[in-house]
mmCIF file of C-alpha atoms in Angstrom:
data_model
loop_
_atom_site.group_PDB
_atom_site.id
_atom_site.type_symbol
_atom_site.label_atom_id
_atom_site.label_comp_id
_atom_site.label_asym_id
_atom_site.label_seq_id
_atom_site.Cartn_x
_atom_site.Cartn_y
_atom_site.Cartn_z
ATOM 1 C CA MET A 133 -27.605 -3.629 35.582
ATOM 2 C CA LYS A 134 -25.690 -0.617 33.714
ATOM 3 C CA LYS A 135 -26.712 0.683 30.536
ATOM 4 C CA HIS A 136 -23.244 0.929 29.610
ATOM 5 C CA ILE A 137 -19.758 0.378 31.141
ATOM 6 C CA TYR A 138 -16.111 1.191 30.802
ATOM 7 C CA ASP A 139 -13.353 -1.175 31.454
ATOM 8 C CA GLU A 140 -10.410 0.403 32.468
ATOM 9 C CA SER A 141 -8.304 -2.740 31.840
ATOM 10 C CA ASN A 142 -8.565 -2.450 28.342
ATOM 11 C CA GLY A 143 -9.672 1.093 27.635
ATOM 12 C CA LEU A 144 -13.094 0.005 26.129
ATOM 13 C CA SER A 145 -17.107 1.355 26.613
ATOM 14 C CA TYR A 146 -19.278 -1.451 26.460
ATOM 15 C CA THR A 147 -22.910 -1.313 25.959
ATOM 16 C CA LEU A 148 -25.785 -3.929 27.212
ATOM 17 C CA HIS A 149 -27.553 -5.399 24.682
ATOM 18 C CA GLY A 150 -29.946 -7.836 26.119
ATOM 19 C CA ASP A 151 -27.802 -10.082 28.604
ATOM 20 C CA TYR A 152 -24.608 -8.992 27.185
ATOM 21 C CA TYR A 153 -22.317 -6.399 27.401
ATOM 22 C CA LEU A 154 -21.159 -5.439 23.475
ATOM 23 C CA PRO A 155 -17.933 -3.571 22.906
ATOM 24 C CA ASP A 156 -19.006 0.358 21.148
ATOM 25 C CA LEU A 157 -16.481 0.006 18.606
ATOM 26 C CA ALA A 158 -16.729 2.185 15.945
ATOM 27 C CA VAL A 159 -15.932 2.117 11.799
ATOM 28 C CA ASN A 160 -14.306 4.193 9.585
ATOM 29 C CA GLU A 161 -16.701 5.121 7.241
ATOM 30 C CA GLU A 162 -13.447 6.811 5.164
ATOM 31 C CA GLU A 163 -13.394 5.291 2.002
ATOM 32 C CA PRO A 164 -9.569 4.134 1.418
ATOM 33 C CA THR A 165 -7.105 5.680 -1.295
ATOM 34 C CA TYR A 166 -4.317 4.253 -2.324
ATOM 35 C CA GLY A 167 -2.717 3.793 -5.243
ATOM 36 C CA LYS A 168 -1.690 0.697 -7.941
ATOM 37 C CA TYR A 169 1.142 -0.336 -5.695
ATOM 38 C CA GLY A 170 -1.232 0.063 -2.071
ATOM 39 C CA MET A 171 -3.740 -2.319 -3.807
ATOM 40 C CA LEU A 172 -0.910 -5.131 -4.952
ATOM 41 C CA ARG A 173 0.631 -4.910 -1.417
ATOM 42 C CA LYS A 174 -3.208 -5.922 0.371
ATOM 43 C CA GLN A 175 -3.664 -8.263 -1.946
ATOM 44 C CA PHE A 176 -0.244 -9.526 -1.353
ATOM 45 C CA LEU A 177 -0.649 -9.487 2.198
ATOM 46 C CA LYS A 178 -4.562 -11.091 2.272
ATOM 47 C CA GLU A 179 -2.799 -14.321 0.197
ATOM 48 C CA HIS A 180 0.183 -14.959 1.970
ATOM 49 C CA LYS A 181 0.167 -12.703 4.946
ATOM 50 C CA PRO A 182 -2.571 -13.130 6.411
ATOM 51 C CA ALA A 183 -1.546 -12.439 10.876
ATOM 52 C CA ARG A 184 0.345 -9.145 9.277
ATOM 53 C CA TYR A 185 -2.797 -8.300 7.648
ATOM 54 C CA GLN A 186 -5.654 -8.736 10.035
ATOM 55 C CA TYR A 187 -3.341 -7.089 12.000
ATOM 56 C CA LEU A 188 -2.865 -3.632 10.154
ATOM 57 C CA LEU A 189 -6.657 -3.896 9.752
ATOM 58 C CA MET A 190 -7.260 -4.587 13.609
ATOM 59 C CA THR A 191 -5.380 -1.743 14.613
ATOM 60 C CA GLY A 192 -6.458 1.010 11.777
ATOM 61 C CA GLU A 193 -3.290 1.472 10.325
ATOM 62 C CA LEU A 194 -3.721 -0.949 7.186
ATOM 63 C CA THR A 195 -5.111 1.942 4.927
ATOM 64 C CA GLY A 196 -1.908 3.933 5.861
ATOM 65 C CA HIS A 197 0.854 1.077 5.289
ATOM 66 C CA LEU A 198 -0.813 0.657 2.249
ATOM 67 C CA ASN A 199 -0.931 4.355 1.622
ATOM 68 C CA GLN A 200 3.289 4.855 2.168
ATOM 69 C CA VAL A 201 3.688 1.471 0.470
ATOM 70 C CA ASP A 202 2.015 3.513 -2.823
ATOM 71 C CA ARG A 203 4.372 6.235 -2.312
ATOM 72 C CA ASP A 204 7.276 4.594 -2.099
ATOM 73 C CA ALA A 205 6.874 2.705 -4.711
ATOM 74 C CA ARG A 206 6.085 5.809 -6.746
ATOM 75 C CA GLU A 207 9.438 7.443 -5.299
ATOM 76 C CA GLN A 208 11.607 4.413 -5.821
ATOM 77 C CA GLY A 209 10.312 3.965 -9.240
ATOM 78 C CA GLU A 210 10.601 7.653 -10.524
ATOM 79 C CA THR A 211 14.146 7.379 -8.792
ATOM 80 C CA LEU A 212 14.979 3.648 -10.819
ATOM 81 C CA VAL A 213 13.289 5.429 -14.350
ATOM 82 C CA LYS A 214 15.855 8.506 -13.576
ATOM 83 C CA GLN A 215 19.145 6.819 -13.368
ATOM 84 C CA MET A 216 18.287 3.946 -16.227
ATOM 85 C CA THR A 217 18.076 6.305 -18.180
ATOM 86 C CA GLU A 218 21.178 8.570 -17.835
ATOM 87 C CA GLU A 219 23.457 5.391 -16.784
ATOM 88 C CA GLN A 220 22.447 4.127 -20.335
ATOM 89 C CA GLY A 221 22.723 7.492 -22.106
ATOM 90 C CA ILE A 222 18.841 7.935 -23.596
ATOM 91 C CA THR A 223 18.091 11.561 -24.156
ATOM 92 C CA GLU A 224 16.077 14.134 -26.264
ATOM 93 C CA GLN A 225 18.579 13.693 -28.999
ATOM 94 C CA LEU A 226 18.056 10.166 -29.099
ATOM 95 C CA LYS A 227 14.291 10.687 -28.564
ATOM 96 C CA LYS A 228 14.366 13.694 -31.571
ATOM 97 C CA GLN A 229 16.600 11.377 -34.367
ATOM 98 C CA ASP A 230 14.310 7.433 -33.794
ATOM 99 C CA LEU A 231 11.181 7.968 -32.155
ATOM 100 C CA MET A 232 10.844 4.300 -31.873
ATOM 101 C CA LYS A 233 14.129 2.803 -30.854
ATOM 102 C CA TRP A 234 13.941 5.670 -27.863
ATOM 103 C CA VAL A 235 10.374 4.219 -27.038
ATOM 104 C CA GLY A 236 11.612 0.820 -27.144
ATOM 105 C CA ILE A 237 14.145 1.396 -24.808
ATOM 106 C CA MET A 238 12.160 3.716 -22.180
ATOM 107 C CA ASN A 239 9.639 1.147 -21.986
ATOM 108 C CA ASN A 240 12.627 -1.683 -21.031
ATOM 109 C CA ILE A 241 13.370 0.654 -18.338
ATOM 110 C CA LYS A 242 10.080 1.547 -16.966
ATOM 111 C CA ALA A 243 9.532 -2.348 -16.900
ATOM 112 C CA CYS A 244 12.393 -3.321 -15.222
ATOM 113 C CA ALA A 245 12.397 -0.713 -12.723
ATOM 114 C CA GLU A 246 8.645 -1.703 -11.813
ATOM 115 C CA GLU A 247 10.161 -5.409 -11.689
ATOM 116 C CA ILE A 248 12.524 -3.996 -9.345
ATOM 117 C CA VAL A 249 10.135 -1.933 -7.441
ATOM 118 C CA LEU A 250 7.543 -5.449 -7.088
ATOM 119 C CA LYS A 251 10.222 -7.518 -5.740
ATOM 120 C CA GLU A 252 12.113 -4.701 -3.064
ATOM 121 C CA ILE A 253 9.058 -3.128 -1.683
ATOM 122 C CA VAL A 254 5.944 -4.210 -2.542
ATOM 123 C CA TYR A 255 5.695 -8.179 -1.865
ATOM 124 C CA MET A 256 8.379 -8.309 1.037
#
């Protein structure tokens, strides 16, 4: 029996170990790096969409998907905060006049923007 074989139908090579041919699979040893929204998306996929999670994991697309979700969520969050501050007329002048009021309004805007981002991008 040959030590190494290649199966053209699935594109995998196999190595003989004892009586069995095992596929030569390469493990991506690179540490995945993604932010807050990527981690939330990963947890959501694991708990609520396990088939999608497994597919992304097996095809090696999980880290790319999580990074894309993280990037999209951050961009949309920043855009929403800018739009909401302009819409509500929040300016640097208000910050100078009444800092506590400005902080309260900005915290509210950021919380609203994050809720929208989570609903529309992360938990879809």
